Amino acid sequence: MMSVLYPNPDANECEENPQQCGNHTMCFNTNGSFYCQCKSGFIHSSGNIKENLNFTEGQCNDINECLDEVGICGHAVNCSNLIGSYWCTCHFGYTNNSGNCKDIDECLEAERKKEDLCGVKGTCKNSDGSYRCKCSEGYTNYGNERTPCSALDCDSFSGDGGPAPLLGGLADILSMMRNSCLALSNPSAAGEGNPDGDALLENLFTATEAILSPGHLHSSEDVSGLLSTVENAIMLIGPQLKDNRTKIETSETDAVIAVQRGKTPPTGPIHLTTENAILDTDWTTAAGTGSYPGFALAALLSYKNLEISVNRSFDELTGHEKDGVNPSFQLSSRVVSVVVSNPSTQNLSRSVNITLRHLQDVEESANLNYICTYWTERGSWSTDGCYQQHSNATHTVCTCEHLSSFAVLMALYPMEHTFGLQLVTKIGLIISLLCLILCILTFKFCRSIQGTRTTIHLHLCICLFVADLVFLAGISQTKPVAGCRFVAAMLHFFFLGVFTWMLLEGVQLYRMVVLVFNATIRPLYLFIIGYGTPLVIVIISAIIRPNEYGTDQHCWLSLKDGLIWSFFGPVCFIIILNVFFFIVTVWKLAQKFTSLNPDLSNLHKIKAFTVTAIAQMWVLGLMWVFGAFLFHEGTTAVAYIFTILNSMQGALVFIMHCLLSKQVREEYAHFVSCICTPQKKRYSDFSSTNPSSSQSQGSRSGQHTGESKI
């Protein structure tokens, strides 16, 4: 048998292994082999630039046509290399015209679109790929040829009509800035060239440092002249600065200036920071809503020592009285100027926030408030349009509706309670409270003196005790507000209660002299009048003026809106009424002493009661004469007198109604003897008491009972 041999079929290496040739290649199969070629835009790694080079080893790399073939895109074109290719784009100021880049005539385009490319006083000149604005005399584009022409006010640096040149060194700044302004406004001026804004800014702050270094400025006019000159200078220099943000610091100043340029007004937030201040606003506010000059500027300038010169001129600061007290003012921050390119800075469309660091870390309190102010053209501080948004011990955030130079002031209210006064108050009231406790115990438990008059004295002492205790513990506790109002209401009630019970004592003395018999008053009626009258007055006052209970400095009735008269009104009425009762009582006593058969023993007792009541009313009334002026400014001496008289109340009641009373002294002696004498001796003494002594005791007891009925 014969065998037939068939040849093996060819293997297609390109299909069997697609990556046979590598990336960016084409694979070609041959009989028994294969070969590779690079795709268009790539070259073999061997560097052989022959087209359709056949290879089986190596790889293909991208050809950078932009480097290898200079000018491949033509004139005024940017060449961008791509993987395996390239891309041509026209330069700024050119447009693609059938594959070629052609210059755009911006001036013609602007005229066709009725756009004001160079400003009212600017002439547009087209150039290859760009344009420039030629400004008329008195106008400038600050060396930026594509910026619209803006009007210059070089007369603002003349110094005419003001006190500015009188300040040493300020005339040099004005002269320097005027020359720079004139050079910008006159295109044909010699040496105009390209203005160097950075060098000019450095010269400005060097000259400012020379003015401020010797010491503080002597007048408000000097301060106003310096502030306005530096602000105008920054407005002139800012557009000439090379960088978008410039920071400069000297021993006297610290400034940061931000500039944005472009055909359209910039947008977005602005956050400028110096060591002593922070400015938060936005570019829309900085640029304004008027004609856009091709740039927007915002600057924050801090003066490191100027507060020494302006720590005065507070005449325009009104409306800061607190409870009728006017504060004193002093600067609490550095003086800071804010400058923007917006020409309408006196009525901003949006408020700006300025954070100012305090010179000293002090929290606000009842005696200290922080106030946001600005320096007016009249050379004084004012708060119009500036408000405090937030304040802590270290910083105050001010929100202002206009721009100028700003500072934070401390409003200092006089300290009413000095250490000495507090010490006298505490010692005096503690003594008074101790005396009142003894009085209350005596009037409550001493049986020999029980009666209407003793009941009146007991509740008068209770009211005075509670009032003094609340005064001692809570008069200065102004926080929380609700607690302070409660303390003020308690003081109002119990001090009125003291005077009401004092009135009842006058009424009782009058009844003892006039009625003679049945002079007692039922306790229920005493309680209704003694506590009901003050309660009604306090309730009505709290309903009408609830917010006037408690002030920022004291937990007492506010001196404004007339609420204080809900206390002084009833007090004056009671004193007048008591004076009437005492006059009638003394007159009736005088008549009884001159009668044919006077009861001298009883009359002398009533006389003693009347004298003590008058003395008590005189001290209490005199105390509140000084109390009427207690919470006014500069009343430290009055506060001492009020405190001393208030402290005397408890001691006076104890001396007059306890120690000077023979019955009470005997009760005290009996009480002491019961404590000090041994039990046996007391029993033997009691057993050996003879009938005569018992009789004497009974007689004395009868006398006491007779007195107690009075």
PDB file of N, CA, C and O in Angstrom, residues 407-443:
ATOM      1  N   ALA A 407     -12.715 100.327  65.667  1.00  0.00           N
ATOM      2  CA  ALA A 407     -12.093  99.885  66.918  1.00  0.00           C
ATOM      3  C   ALA A 407     -13.200  99.432  67.855  1.00  0.00           C
ATOM      4  O   ALA A 407     -14.376  99.778  67.688  1.00  0.00           O
ATOM      5  N   VAL A 408     -12.814  98.630  68.839  1.00  0.00           N
ATOM      6  CA  VAL A 408     -13.732  98.201  69.895  1.00  0.00           C
ATOM      7  C   VAL A 408     -13.448  99.036  71.137  1.00  0.00           C
ATOM      8  O   VAL A 408     -12.292  99.203  71.539  1.00  0.00           O
ATOM      9  N   LEU A 409     -14.516  99.593  71.726  1.00  0.00           N
ATOM     10  CA  LEU A 409     -14.383 100.363  72.957  1.00  0.00           C
ATOM     11  C   LEU A 409     -14.940  99.568  74.125  1.00  0.00           C
ATOM     12  O   LEU A 409     -15.883  98.783  73.966  1.00  0.00           O
ATOM     13  N   MET A 410     -14.355  99.782  75.292  1.00  0.00           N
ATOM     14  CA  MET A 410     -14.914  99.249  76.533  1.00  0.00           C
ATOM     15  C   MET A 410     -15.756 100.335  77.186  1.00  0.00           C
ATOM     16  O   MET A 410     -15.261 101.439  77.428  1.00  0.00           O
ATOM     17  N   ALA A 411     -17.025 100.021  77.444  1.00  0.00           N
ATOM     18  CA  ALA A 411     -17.879 100.912  78.230  1.00  0.00           C
ATOM     19  C   ALA A 411     -17.798 100.447  79.674  1.00  0.00           C
ATOM     20  O   ALA A 411     -18.268  99.360  80.018  1.00  0.00           O
ATOM     21  N   LEU A 412     -17.186 101.260  80.513  1.00  0.00           N
ATOM     22  CA  LEU A 412     -16.941 100.895  81.905  1.00  0.00           C
ATOM     23  C   LEU A 412     -17.945 101.599  82.805  1.00  0.00           C
ATOM     24  O   LEU A 412     -18.000 102.831  82.836  1.00  0.00           O
ATOM     25  N   TYR A 413     -18.732 100.819  83.495  1.00  0.00           N
ATOM     26  CA  TYR A 413     -19.702 101.361  84.436  1.00  0.00           C
ATOM     27  C   TYR A 413     -19.101 101.337  85.838  1.00  0.00           C
ATOM     28  O   TYR A 413     -18.374 100.404  86.189  1.00  0.00           O
ATOM     29  N   PRO A 414     -19.366 102.372  86.644  1.00  0.00           N
ATOM     30  CA  PRO A 414     -18.702 102.472  87.953  1.00  0.00           C
ATOM     31  C   PRO A 414     -19.028 101.291  88.844  1.00  0.00           C
ATOM     32  O   PRO A 414     -20.157 100.805  88.875  1.00  0.00           O
ATOM     33  N   MET A 415     -18.024 100.822  89.540  1.00  0.00           N
ATOM     34  CA  MET A 415     -18.195  99.740  90.512  1.00  0.00           C
ATOM     35  C   MET A 415     -18.873 100.295  91.760  1.00  0.00           C
ATOM     36  O   MET A 415     -18.315 101.146  92.449  1.00  0.00           O
ATOM     37  N   GLU A 416     -20.076  99.823  92.016  1.00  0.00           N
ATOM     38  CA  GLU A 416     -20.824 100.343  93.152  1.00  0.00           C
ATOM     39  C   GLU A 416     -20.360  99.740  94.478  1.00  0.00           C
ATOM     40  O   GLU A 416     -20.469 100.339  95.521  1.00  0.00           O
ATOM     41  N   HIS A 417     -19.902  98.516  94.416  1.00  0.00           N
ATOM     42  CA  HIS A 417     -19.564  97.833  95.657  1.00  0.00           C
ATOM     43  C   HIS A 417     -18.064  97.621  95.735  1.00  0.00           C
ATOM     44  O   HIS A 417     -17.522  96.712  95.122  1.00  0.00           O
ATOM     45  N   THR A 418     -17.399  98.470  96.481  1.00  0.00           N
ATOM     46  CA  THR A 418     -15.983  98.282  96.723  1.00  0.00           C
ATOM     47  C   THR A 418     -15.805  97.234  97.815  1.00  0.00           C
ATOM     48  O   THR A 418     -16.755  96.831  98.487  1.00  0.00           O
ATOM     49  N   PHE A 419     -14.573  96.794  98.004  1.00  0.00           N
ATOM     50  CA  PHE A 419     -14.297  95.781  99.021  1.00  0.00           C
ATOM     51  C   PHE A 419     -14.683  96.281 100.405  1.00  0.00           C
ATOM     52  O   PHE A 419     -15.278  95.558 101.214  1.00  0.00           O
ATOM     53  N   GLY A 420     -14.335  97.546 100.706  1.00  0.00           N
ATOM     54  CA  GLY A 420     -14.664  98.105 102.014  1.00  0.00           C
ATOM     55  C   GLY A 420     -16.151  98.145 102.256  1.00  0.00           C
ATOM     56  O   GLY A 420     -16.627  97.814 103.357  1.00  0.00           O
ATOM     57  N   LEU A 421     -16.906  98.538 101.218  1.00  0.00           N
ATOM     58  CA  LEU A 421     -18.367  98.604 101.365  1.00  0.00           C
ATOM     59  C   LEU A 421     -18.954  97.213 101.563  1.00  0.00           C
ATOM     60  O   LEU A 421     -19.860  97.021 102.378  1.00  0.00           O
ATOM     61  N   GLN A 422     -18.446  96.248 100.818  1.00  0.00           N
ATOM     62  CA  GLN A 422     -18.927  94.878 100.982  1.00  0.00           C
ATOM     63  C   GLN A 422     -18.648  94.367 102.394  1.00  0.00           C
ATOM     64  O   GLN A 422     -19.487  93.688 103.001  1.00  0.00           O
ATOM     65  N   LEU A 423     -17.464  94.702 102.915  1.00  0.00           N
ATOM     66  CA  LEU A 423     -17.109  94.261 104.262  1.00  0.00           C
ATOM     67  C   LEU A 423     -18.026  94.889 105.304  1.00  0.00           C
ATOM     68  O   LEU A 423     -18.542  94.205 106.204  1.00  0.00           O
ATOM     69  N   VAL A 424     -18.254  96.197 105.193  1.00  0.00           N
ATOM     70  CA  VAL A 424     -19.149  96.889 106.130  1.00  0.00           C
ATOM     71  C   VAL A 424     -20.558  96.318 106.032  1.00  0.00           C
ATOM     72  O   VAL A 424     -21.233  96.110 107.054  1.00  0.00           O
ATOM     73  N   THR A 425     -21.014  96.065 104.801  1.00  0.00           N
ATOM     74  CA  THR A 425     -22.356  95.525 104.601  1.00  0.00           C
ATOM     75  C   THR A 425     -22.506  94.172 105.280  1.00  0.00           C
ATOM     76  O   THR A 425     -23.487  93.926 106.005  1.00  0.00           O
ATOM     77  N   LYS A 426     -21.552  93.290 105.068  1.00  0.00           N
ATOM     78  CA  LYS A 426     -21.663  91.938 105.629  1.00  0.00           C
ATOM     79  C   LYS A 426     -21.606  91.959 107.152  1.00  0.00           C
ATOM     80  O   LYS A 426     -22.425  91.327 107.823  1.00  0.00           O
ATOM     81  N   ILE A 427     -20.634  92.693 107.710  1.00  0.00           N
ATOM     82  CA  ILE A 427     -20.505  92.747 109.168  1.00  0.00           C
ATOM     83  C   ILE A 427     -21.735  93.395 109.794  1.00  0.00           C
ATOM     84  O   ILE A 427     -22.310  92.883 110.764  1.00  0.00           O
ATOM     85  N   GLY A 428     -22.172  94.547 109.228  1.00  0.00           N
ATOM     86  CA  GLY A 428     -23.319  95.269 109.776  1.00  0.00           C
ATOM     87  C   GLY A 428     -24.589  94.451 109.713  1.00  0.00           C
ATOM     88  O   GLY A 428     -25.352  94.378 110.697  1.00  0.00           O
ATOM     89  N   LEU A 429     -24.841  93.783 108.566  1.00  0.00           N
ATOM     90  CA  LEU A 429     -26.075  93.016 108.434  1.00  0.00           C
ATOM     91  C   LEU A 429     -26.054  91.763 109.304  1.00  0.00           C
ATOM     92  O   LEU A 429     -27.103  91.341 109.806  1.00  0.00           O
ATOM     93  N   ILE A 430     -24.894  91.158 109.482  1.00  0.00           N
ATOM     94  CA  ILE A 430     -24.810  89.984 110.366  1.00  0.00           C
ATOM     95  C   ILE A 430     -25.143  90.381 111.802  1.00  0.00           C
ATOM     96  O   ILE A 430     -25.895  89.686 112.503  1.00  0.00           O
ATOM     97  N   ILE A 431     -24.607  91.521 112.257  1.00  0.00           N
ATOM     98  CA  ILE A 431     -24.934  92.017 113.604  1.00  0.00           C
ATOM     99  C   ILE A 431     -26.427  92.306 113.712  1.00  0.00           C
ATOM    100  O   ILE A 431     -27.085  91.955 114.699  1.00  0.00           O
ATOM    101  N   SER A 432     -26.980  92.954 112.663  1.00  0.00           N
ATOM    102  CA  SER A 432     -28.413  93.271 112.666  1.00  0.00           C
ATOM    103  C   SER A 432     -29.252  92.005 112.712  1.00  0.00           C
ATOM    104  O   SER A 432     -30.248  91.929 113.446  1.00  0.00           O
ATOM    105  N   LEU A 433     -28.858  90.976 111.945  1.00  0.00           N
ATOM    106  CA  LEU A 433     -29.614  89.724 111.924  1.00  0.00           C
ATOM    107  C   LEU A 433     -29.587  89.038 113.288  1.00  0.00           C
ATOM    108  O   LEU A 433     -30.609  88.499 113.748  1.00  0.00           O
ATOM    109  N   LEU A 434     -28.425  89.053 113.946  1.00  0.00           N
ATOM    110  CA  LEU A 434     -28.329  88.453 115.280  1.00  0.00           C
ATOM    111  C   LEU A 434     -29.235  89.175 116.275  1.00  0.00           C
ATOM    112  O   LEU A 434     -29.936  88.539 117.084  1.00  0.00           O
ATOM    113  N   CYS A 435     -29.224  90.511 116.221  1.00  0.00           N
ATOM    114  CA  CYS A 435     -30.094  91.287 117.114  1.00  0.00           C
ATOM    115  C   CYS A 435     -31.566  91.010 116.821  1.00  0.00           C
ATOM    116  O   CYS A 435     -32.394  90.902 117.752  1.00  0.00           O
ATOM    117  N   LEU A 436     -31.911  90.883 115.554  1.00  0.00           N
ATOM    118  CA  LEU A 436     -33.306  90.629 115.188  1.00  0.00           C
ATOM    119  C   LEU A 436     -33.748  89.236 115.629  1.00  0.00           C
ATOM    120  O   LEU A 436     -34.916  89.043 116.013  1.00  0.00           O
ATOM    121  N   ILE A 437     -32.841  88.257 115.584  1.00  0.00           N
ATOM    122  CA  ILE A 437     -33.182  86.913 116.077  1.00  0.00           C
ATOM    123  C   ILE A 437     -33.517  86.974 117.567  1.00  0.00           C
ATOM    124  O   ILE A 437     -34.510  86.385 118.037  1.00  0.00           O
ATOM    125  N   LEU A 438     -32.701  87.710 118.345  1.00  0.00           N
ATOM    126  CA  LEU A 438     -32.975  87.874 119.774  1.00  0.00           C
ATOM    127  C   LEU A 438     -34.315  88.564 120.002  1.00  0.00           C
ATOM    128  O   LEU A 438     -35.083  88.193 120.909  1.00  0.00           O
ATOM    129  N   CYS A 439     -34.605  89.583 119.179  1.00  0.00           N
ATOM    130  CA  CYS A 439     -35.888  90.296 119.304  1.00  0.00           C
ATOM    131  C   CYS A 439     -37.060  89.364 119.015  1.00  0.00           C
ATOM    132  O   CYS A 439     -38.069  89.355 119.749  1.00  0.00           O
ATOM    133  N   ILE A 440     -36.942  88.570 117.952  1.00  0.00           N
ATOM    134  CA  ILE A 440     -38.029  87.668 117.571  1.00  0.00           C
ATOM    135  C   ILE A 440     -38.281  86.642 118.676  1.00  0.00           C
ATOM    136  O   ILE A 440     -39.433  86.373 119.050  1.00  0.00           O
ATOM    137  N   LEU A 441     -37.212  86.070 119.224  1.00  0.00           N
ATOM    138  CA  LEU A 441     -37.367  85.102 120.308  1.00  0.00           C
ATOM    139  C   LEU A 441     -37.981  85.761 121.545  1.00  0.00           C
ATOM    140  O   LEU A 441     -38.829  85.164 122.227  1.00  0.00           O
ATOM    141  N   THR A 442     -37.539  86.979 121.831  1.00  0.00           N
ATOM    142  CA  THR A 442     -38.065  87.693 123.002  1.00  0.00           C
ATOM    143  C   THR A 442     -39.552  87.984 122.843  1.00  0.00           C
ATOM    144  O   THR A 442     -40.361  87.719 123.748  1.00  0.00           O
ATOM    145  N   PHE A 443     -39.955  88.547 121.705  1.00  0.00           N
ATOM    146  CA  PHE A 443     -41.348  88.915 121.497  1.00  0.00           C
ATOM    147  C   PHE A 443     -42.250  87.677 121.418  1.00  0.00           C
ATOM    148  O   PHE A 443     -43.438  87.747 121.726  1.00  0.00           O
TER     149      PHE A 443
END
